[in-house]
mmCIF file of C-alpha atoms and ligand atoms in Angstrom:
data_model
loop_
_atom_site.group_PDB
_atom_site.id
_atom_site.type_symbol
_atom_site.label_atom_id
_atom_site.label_comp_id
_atom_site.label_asym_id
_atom_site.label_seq_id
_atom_site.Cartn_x
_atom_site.Cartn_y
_atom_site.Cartn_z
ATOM 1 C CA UNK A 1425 102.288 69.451 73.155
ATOM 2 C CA UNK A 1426 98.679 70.054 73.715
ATOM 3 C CA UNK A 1427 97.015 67.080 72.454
ATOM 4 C CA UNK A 1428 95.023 65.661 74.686
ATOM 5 C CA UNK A 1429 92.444 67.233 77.374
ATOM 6 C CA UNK A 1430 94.853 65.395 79.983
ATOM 7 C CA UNK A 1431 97.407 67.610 78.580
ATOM 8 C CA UNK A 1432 95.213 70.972 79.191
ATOM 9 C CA UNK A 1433 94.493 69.917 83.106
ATOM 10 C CA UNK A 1434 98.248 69.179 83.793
ATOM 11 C CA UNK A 1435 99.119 72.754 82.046
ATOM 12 C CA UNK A 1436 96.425 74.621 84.142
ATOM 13 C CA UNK A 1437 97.253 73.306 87.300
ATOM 14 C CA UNK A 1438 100.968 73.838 86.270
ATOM 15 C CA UNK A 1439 100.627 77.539 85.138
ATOM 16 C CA UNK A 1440 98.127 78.181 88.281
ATOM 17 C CA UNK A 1441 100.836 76.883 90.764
ATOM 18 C CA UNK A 1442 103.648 78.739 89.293
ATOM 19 C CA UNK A 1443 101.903 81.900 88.773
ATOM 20 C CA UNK A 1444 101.523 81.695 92.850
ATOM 21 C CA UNK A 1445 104.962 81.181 93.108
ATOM 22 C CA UNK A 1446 107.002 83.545 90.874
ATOM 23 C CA UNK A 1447 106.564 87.382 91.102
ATOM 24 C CA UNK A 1448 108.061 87.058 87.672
ATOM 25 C CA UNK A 1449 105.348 84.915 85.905
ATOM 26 C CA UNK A 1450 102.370 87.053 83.883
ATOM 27 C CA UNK A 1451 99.680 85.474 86.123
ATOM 28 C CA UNK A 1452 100.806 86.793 89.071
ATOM 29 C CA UNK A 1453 98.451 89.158 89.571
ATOM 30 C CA UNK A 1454 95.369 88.238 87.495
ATOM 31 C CA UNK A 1455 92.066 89.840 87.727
ATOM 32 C CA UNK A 1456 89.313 88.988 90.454
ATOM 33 C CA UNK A 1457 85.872 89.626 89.445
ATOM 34 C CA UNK A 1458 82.585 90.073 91.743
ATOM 35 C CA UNK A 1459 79.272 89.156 90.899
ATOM 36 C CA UNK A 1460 78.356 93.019 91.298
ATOM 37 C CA UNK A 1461 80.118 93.567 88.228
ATOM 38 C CA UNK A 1462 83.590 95.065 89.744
ATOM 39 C CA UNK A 1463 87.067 93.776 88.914
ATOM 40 C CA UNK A 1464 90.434 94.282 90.690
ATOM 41 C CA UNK A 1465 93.703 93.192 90.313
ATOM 42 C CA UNK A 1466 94.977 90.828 92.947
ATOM 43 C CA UNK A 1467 98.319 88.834 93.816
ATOM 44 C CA UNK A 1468 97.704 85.106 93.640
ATOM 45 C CA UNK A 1469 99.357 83.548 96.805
ATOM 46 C CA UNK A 1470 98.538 79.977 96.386
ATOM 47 C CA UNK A 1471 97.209 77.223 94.268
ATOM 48 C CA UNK A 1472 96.396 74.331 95.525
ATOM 49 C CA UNK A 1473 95.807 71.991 92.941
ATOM 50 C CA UNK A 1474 94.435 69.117 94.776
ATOM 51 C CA UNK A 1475 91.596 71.256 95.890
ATOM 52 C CA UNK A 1476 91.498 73.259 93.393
ATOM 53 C CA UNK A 1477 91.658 76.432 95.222
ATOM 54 C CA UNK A 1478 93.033 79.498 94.842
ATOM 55 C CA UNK A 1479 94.297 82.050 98.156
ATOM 56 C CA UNK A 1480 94.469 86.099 97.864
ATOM 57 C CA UNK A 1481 95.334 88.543 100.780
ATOM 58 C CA UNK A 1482 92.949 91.204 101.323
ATOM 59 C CA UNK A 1483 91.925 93.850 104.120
ATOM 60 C CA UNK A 1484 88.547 92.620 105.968
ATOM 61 C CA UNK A 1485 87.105 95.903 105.599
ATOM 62 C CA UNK A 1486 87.337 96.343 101.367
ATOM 63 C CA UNK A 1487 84.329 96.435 99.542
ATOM 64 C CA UNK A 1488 85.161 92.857 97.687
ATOM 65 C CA UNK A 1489 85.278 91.742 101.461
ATOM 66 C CA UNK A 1490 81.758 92.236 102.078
ATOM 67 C CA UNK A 1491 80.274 91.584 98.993
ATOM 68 C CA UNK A 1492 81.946 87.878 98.901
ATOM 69 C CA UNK A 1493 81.638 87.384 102.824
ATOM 70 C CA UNK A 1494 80.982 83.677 103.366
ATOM 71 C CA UNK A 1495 80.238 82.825 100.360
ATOM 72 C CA UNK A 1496 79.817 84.337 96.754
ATOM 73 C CA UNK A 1497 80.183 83.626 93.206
ATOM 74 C CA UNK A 1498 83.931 84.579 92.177
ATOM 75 C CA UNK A 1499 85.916 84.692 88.412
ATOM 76 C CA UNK A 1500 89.710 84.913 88.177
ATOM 77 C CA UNK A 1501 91.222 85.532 84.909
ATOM 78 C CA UNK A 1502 94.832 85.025 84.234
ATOM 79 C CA UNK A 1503 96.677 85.787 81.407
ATOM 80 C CA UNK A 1504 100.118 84.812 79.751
ATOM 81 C CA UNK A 1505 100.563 87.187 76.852
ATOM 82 C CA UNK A 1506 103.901 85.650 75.879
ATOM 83 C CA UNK A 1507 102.894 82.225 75.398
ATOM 84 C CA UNK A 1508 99.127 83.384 74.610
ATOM 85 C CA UNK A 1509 96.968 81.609 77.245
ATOM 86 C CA UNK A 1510 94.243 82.511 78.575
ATOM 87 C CA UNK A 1511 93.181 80.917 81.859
ATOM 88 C CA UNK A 1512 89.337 81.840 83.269
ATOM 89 C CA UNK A 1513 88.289 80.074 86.314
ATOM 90 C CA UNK A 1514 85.036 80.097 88.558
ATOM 91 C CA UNK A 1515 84.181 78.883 91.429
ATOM 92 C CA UNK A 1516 82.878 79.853 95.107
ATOM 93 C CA UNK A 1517 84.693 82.240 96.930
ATOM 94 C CA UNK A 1518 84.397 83.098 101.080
ATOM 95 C CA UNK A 1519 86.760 85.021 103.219
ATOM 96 C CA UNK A 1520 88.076 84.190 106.246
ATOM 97 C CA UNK A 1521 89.718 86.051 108.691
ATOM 98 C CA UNK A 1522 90.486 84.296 112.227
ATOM 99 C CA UNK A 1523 91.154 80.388 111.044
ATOM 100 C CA UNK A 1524 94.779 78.420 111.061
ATOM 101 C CA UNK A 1525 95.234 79.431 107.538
ATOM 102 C CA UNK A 1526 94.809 83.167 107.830
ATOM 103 C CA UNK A 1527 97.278 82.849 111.269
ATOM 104 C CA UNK A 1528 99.473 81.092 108.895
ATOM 105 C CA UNK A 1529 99.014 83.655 106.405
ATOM 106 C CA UNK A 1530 99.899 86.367 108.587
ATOM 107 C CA UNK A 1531 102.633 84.491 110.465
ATOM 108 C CA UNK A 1532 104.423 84.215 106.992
ATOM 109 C CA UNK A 1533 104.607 87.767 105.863
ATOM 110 C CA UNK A 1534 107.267 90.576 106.588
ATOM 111 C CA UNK A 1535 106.351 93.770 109.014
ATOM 112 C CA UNK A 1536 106.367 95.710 105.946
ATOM 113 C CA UNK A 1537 103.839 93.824 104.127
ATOM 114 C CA UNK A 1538 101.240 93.445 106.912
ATOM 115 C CA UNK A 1539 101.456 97.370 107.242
ATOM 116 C CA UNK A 1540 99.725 97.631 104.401
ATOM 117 C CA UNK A 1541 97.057 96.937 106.585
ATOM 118 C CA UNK A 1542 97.548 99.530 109.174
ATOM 119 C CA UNK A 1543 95.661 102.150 108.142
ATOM 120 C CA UNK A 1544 92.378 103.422 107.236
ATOM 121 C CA UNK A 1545 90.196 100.858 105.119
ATOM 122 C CA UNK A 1546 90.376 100.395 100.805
ATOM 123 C CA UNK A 1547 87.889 103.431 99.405
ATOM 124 C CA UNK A 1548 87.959 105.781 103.024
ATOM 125 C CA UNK A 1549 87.196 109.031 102.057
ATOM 126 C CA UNK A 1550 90.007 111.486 102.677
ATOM 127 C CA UNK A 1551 90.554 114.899 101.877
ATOM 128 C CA UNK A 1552 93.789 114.547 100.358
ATOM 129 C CA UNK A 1553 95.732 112.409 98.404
ATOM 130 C CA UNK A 1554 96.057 109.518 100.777
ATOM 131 C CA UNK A 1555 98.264 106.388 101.581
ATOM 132 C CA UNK A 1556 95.934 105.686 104.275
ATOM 133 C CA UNK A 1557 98.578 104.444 106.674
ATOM 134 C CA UNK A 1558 99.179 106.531 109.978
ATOM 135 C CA UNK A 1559 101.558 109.299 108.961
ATOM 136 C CA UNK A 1560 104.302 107.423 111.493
ATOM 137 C CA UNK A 1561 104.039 104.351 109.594
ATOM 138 C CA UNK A 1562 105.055 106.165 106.155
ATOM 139 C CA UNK A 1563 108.034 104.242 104.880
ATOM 140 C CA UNK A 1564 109.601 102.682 107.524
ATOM 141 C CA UNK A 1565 109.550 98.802 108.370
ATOM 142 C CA UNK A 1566 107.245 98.799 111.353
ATOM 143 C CA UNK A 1567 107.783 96.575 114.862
ATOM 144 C CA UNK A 1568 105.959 93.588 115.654
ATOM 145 C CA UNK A 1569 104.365 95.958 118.312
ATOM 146 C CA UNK A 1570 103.576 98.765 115.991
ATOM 147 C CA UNK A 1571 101.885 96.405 113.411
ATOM 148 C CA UNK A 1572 100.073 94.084 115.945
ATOM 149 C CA UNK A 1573 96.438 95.963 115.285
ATOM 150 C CA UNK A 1574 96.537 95.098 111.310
ATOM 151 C CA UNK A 1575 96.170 91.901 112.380
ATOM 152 C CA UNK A 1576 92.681 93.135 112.764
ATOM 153 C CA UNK A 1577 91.883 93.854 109.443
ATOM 154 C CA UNK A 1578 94.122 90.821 107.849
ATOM 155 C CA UNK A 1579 92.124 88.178 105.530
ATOM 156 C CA UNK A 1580 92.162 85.757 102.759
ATOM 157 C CA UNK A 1581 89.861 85.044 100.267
ATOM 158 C CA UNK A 1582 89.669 81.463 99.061
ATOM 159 C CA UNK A 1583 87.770 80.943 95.235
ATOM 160 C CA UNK A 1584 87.463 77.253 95.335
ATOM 161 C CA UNK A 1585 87.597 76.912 91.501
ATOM 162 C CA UNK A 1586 84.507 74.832 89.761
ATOM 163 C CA UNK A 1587 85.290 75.297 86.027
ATOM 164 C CA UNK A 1588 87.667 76.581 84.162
ATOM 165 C CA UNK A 1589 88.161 77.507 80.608
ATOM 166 C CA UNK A 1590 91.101 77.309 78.932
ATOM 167 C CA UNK A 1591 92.504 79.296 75.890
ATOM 168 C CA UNK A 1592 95.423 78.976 72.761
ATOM 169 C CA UNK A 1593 95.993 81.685 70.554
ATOM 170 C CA UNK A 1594 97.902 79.980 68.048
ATOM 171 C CA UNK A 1595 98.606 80.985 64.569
ATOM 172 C CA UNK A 1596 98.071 77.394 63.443
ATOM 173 C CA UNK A 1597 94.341 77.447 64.885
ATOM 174 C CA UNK A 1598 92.981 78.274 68.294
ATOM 175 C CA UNK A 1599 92.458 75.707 70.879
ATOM 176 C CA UNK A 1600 90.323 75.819 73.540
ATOM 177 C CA UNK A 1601 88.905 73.279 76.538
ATOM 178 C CA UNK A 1602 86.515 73.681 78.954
ATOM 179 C CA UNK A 1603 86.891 71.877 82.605
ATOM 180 C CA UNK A 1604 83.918 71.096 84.808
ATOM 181 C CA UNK A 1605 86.043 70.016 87.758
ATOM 182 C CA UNK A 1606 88.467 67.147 86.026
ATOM 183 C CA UNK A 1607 85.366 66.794 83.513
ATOM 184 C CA UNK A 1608 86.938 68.285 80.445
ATOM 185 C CA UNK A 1609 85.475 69.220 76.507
ATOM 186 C CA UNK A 1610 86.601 70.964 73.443
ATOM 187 C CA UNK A 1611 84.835 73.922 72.418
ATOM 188 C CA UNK A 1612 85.358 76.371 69.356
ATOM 189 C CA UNK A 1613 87.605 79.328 70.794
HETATM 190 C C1 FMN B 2845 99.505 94.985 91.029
HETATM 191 C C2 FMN B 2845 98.386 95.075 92.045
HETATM 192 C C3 FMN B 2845 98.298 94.113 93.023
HETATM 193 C C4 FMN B 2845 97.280 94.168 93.970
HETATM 194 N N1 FMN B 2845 97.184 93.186 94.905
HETATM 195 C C5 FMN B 2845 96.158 93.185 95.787
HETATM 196 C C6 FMN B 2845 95.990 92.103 96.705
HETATM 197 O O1 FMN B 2845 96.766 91.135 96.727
HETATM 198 N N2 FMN B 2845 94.927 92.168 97.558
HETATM 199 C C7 FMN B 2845 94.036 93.187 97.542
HETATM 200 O O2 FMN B 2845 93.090 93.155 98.341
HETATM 201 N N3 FMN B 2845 94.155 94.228 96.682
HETATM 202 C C8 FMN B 2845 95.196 94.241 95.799
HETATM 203 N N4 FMN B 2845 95.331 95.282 94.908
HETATM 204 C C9 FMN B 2845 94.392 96.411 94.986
HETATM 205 C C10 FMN B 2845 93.044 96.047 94.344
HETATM 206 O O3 FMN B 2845 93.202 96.014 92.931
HETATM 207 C C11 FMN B 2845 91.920 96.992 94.735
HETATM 208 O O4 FMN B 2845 92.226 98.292 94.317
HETATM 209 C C12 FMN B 2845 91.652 97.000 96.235
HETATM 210 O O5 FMN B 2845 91.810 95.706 96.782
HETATM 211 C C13 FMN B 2845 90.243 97.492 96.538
HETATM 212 O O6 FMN B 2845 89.346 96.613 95.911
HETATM 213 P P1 FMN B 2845 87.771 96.569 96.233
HETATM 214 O O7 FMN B 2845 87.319 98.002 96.328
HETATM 215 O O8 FMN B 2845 87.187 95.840 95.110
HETATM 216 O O9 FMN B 2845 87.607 95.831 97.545
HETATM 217 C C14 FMN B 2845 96.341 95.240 93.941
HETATM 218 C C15 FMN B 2845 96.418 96.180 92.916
HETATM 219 C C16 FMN B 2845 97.424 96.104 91.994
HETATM 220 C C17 FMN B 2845 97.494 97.153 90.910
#
């Protein structure tokens, strides 16, 4: 079923798409790496395959935030251990945090998700063990009042994906193809 490099792109974009959609698939939540050398897991929201670009959720004030800012080098690595792909991508990524799509964003989560961003920034200091969130906010599903300041700190991060590289671990032989945009090659794995 992999044949041609046709084949590849079509699975990529297909995989990419559905990993956005269902909590359920193994790329849900692949890994989002930094050009300062950190890594952190992240869910994938959306795929858009037509612009080839990937959307994440993230607080505003996190350090991935300000390292990426406008615009920064970005790698996203997916994997599907059951059927043995490998999906790396890289492109540019920039985060935005008062456009239409970040409204959208927000408009389309639940109270309880966008309390998440409620409390005191990713890597505050603290004390104690912390949740961060306000001790009032602890397990409950707050108001549209009560979570109305987390808009604040609410914003995506878009990797608008340049290449990706594409991997088969298959007992018959490896495959693997590289994608420049829709300019694609085969390359030993
Ligand atoms: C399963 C899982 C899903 C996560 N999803 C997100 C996410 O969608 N957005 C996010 O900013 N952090 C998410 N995180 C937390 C990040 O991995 C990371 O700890 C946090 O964002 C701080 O990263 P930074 O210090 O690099 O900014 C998730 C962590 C796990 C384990």
């Amino acid at each position: 079923m992999y044949e041609t490099l046709e084949d590849i792109r079509a699975d990529i974009d297909r995989r990419l798409v559905r990993a956005a959609k269902d909590r359920k698939s193994p790329m849900h939540t692949p890994v989002v790496a930094t050009a300062d050398a950190d890594l952190r897991v992240m869910v994938l929201r959306e795929f858009d395959a037509g612009k080839r670009l990937l959307r994440f959720h993230t607080d505003l004030r996190s350090p991935k935030a300000r390292t990426i800012g406008e615009g920064a080098p970005v790698g996203v690595l997916l994997y599907d251990k059951g059927q043995k792909i490998q999906v790396r991508c890289r492109g540019e990524g920039r985060i935005e945090h008062d456009t239409p799509a970040v409204q959208a964003a927000w408009d389309a989560g639940t109270n309880f998700a966008r309390r998440c961003y409620l409390g005191d920034g990713p890597g505050a200091l603290s004390d104690m063990p912390t949740s961060g969130l306000p001790d009032w906010a602890e397990g409950i599903q707050p108001t549209d009042e009560q979570v109305m300041p987390a808009r604040d700190n609410f914003a995506i991060l878009l990797v608008e994906v340049r290449s990706f590289d594409w991997l088969y671990l298959a007992h018959t032989g490896h495959m693997r193809a590289q994608f420049d945009g829709e300019e694609g090659r085969w390359v030993a794995p």
